[in-house]
Amino acid sequence: MTQARGQGTEPGGGERDREDRDRAATVRVFIALAPPDAAKDELERELRRAYDAYPRMRWNRIEDWHITLAFLGELPVGTVPLLGPPLADLAASRGPVELALRGGGHFDERVLWSGIDGDVDGLHRLATDVRGVVKECGIPFEDRPLRPHLTLARARRDDPSSVVDVAAGLAGFTGRPWRAEKLHLVASDFGRGPGPIRYRDIEAWTFDGR
């Protein structure tokens, strides 16, 4: 039998091809700060017992830990470069933000996080300015209130108690202060495959203001 033009060799093949093309034409983007290695190492040591006790949790890679300032979602690939120059200008005009990691908690018994301490007011001002840049670029996004946190892991659907238990164990954690030295424009492969979520810097700018 002759195969009709445009049909895949398997049911739904054409739909999957379209989804792959759509994903190739967009990128999932957010703007964030990243703790320095020393701060991440400190929290990693605090979490070692939890890593051993709860191996089924979907732990984020330590090198991917970040504090989201603005989540932009799926953007057309050609739109992303618009953000570069104004974000570079913003970073050049600002000094580093003094922060620390402290305690832990969870969202809906599914997402485990560490809290943020230090110059939280300065963090909110920076997030407001970052979101202003995005709006000035004409890029629509969901402007949710900032809840500063560092996402550590996600529970599997059949194991919500793990996140609650680990969050309780982090309650007394107080990390040493550190300086957020750079503003990061980040891409995520969330939802693009069965493996762990991966992040990569599209670009990053040093805070040069004093």
Short mmCIF file of C-alpha atoms in Angstrom, two decimals, residues 33-36 39 95-100 176-182 207 209-210:
data_model
loop_
_atom_site.label_atom_id
_atom_site.label_comp_id
_atom_site.label_asym_id
_atom_site.label_seq_id
_atom_site.Cartn_x
_atom_site.Cartn_y
_atom_site.Cartn_z
CA LEU A 33 21.37 34.22 40.53
CA ALA A 34 23.67 31.31 41.41
CA PRO A 35 25.36 30.64 44.77
CA PRO A 36 29.16 30.33 44.68
CA ALA A 39 27.96 27.98 49.56
CA GLY A 95 26.64 45.87 42.93
CA PRO A 96 26.70 42.25 44.16
CA VAL A 97 23.85 41.12 46.42
CA GLU A 98 24.80 39.77 49.87
CA LEU A 99 22.83 36.59 50.56
CA ALA A 100 22.92 33.33 52.53
CA ARG A 176 27.58 31.51 55.69
CA PRO A 177 26.98 34.81 53.83
CA TRP A 178 28.08 35.04 50.21
CA ARG A 179 27.90 37.51 47.34
CA ALA A 180 25.89 36.94 44.18
CA GLU A 181 28.39 38.28 41.64
CA LYS A 182 26.60 37.62 38.34
CA PHE A 207 27.54 43.08 38.71
CA GLY A 209 28.32 48.77 40.02
CA ARG A 210 29.33 49.70 43.55
#
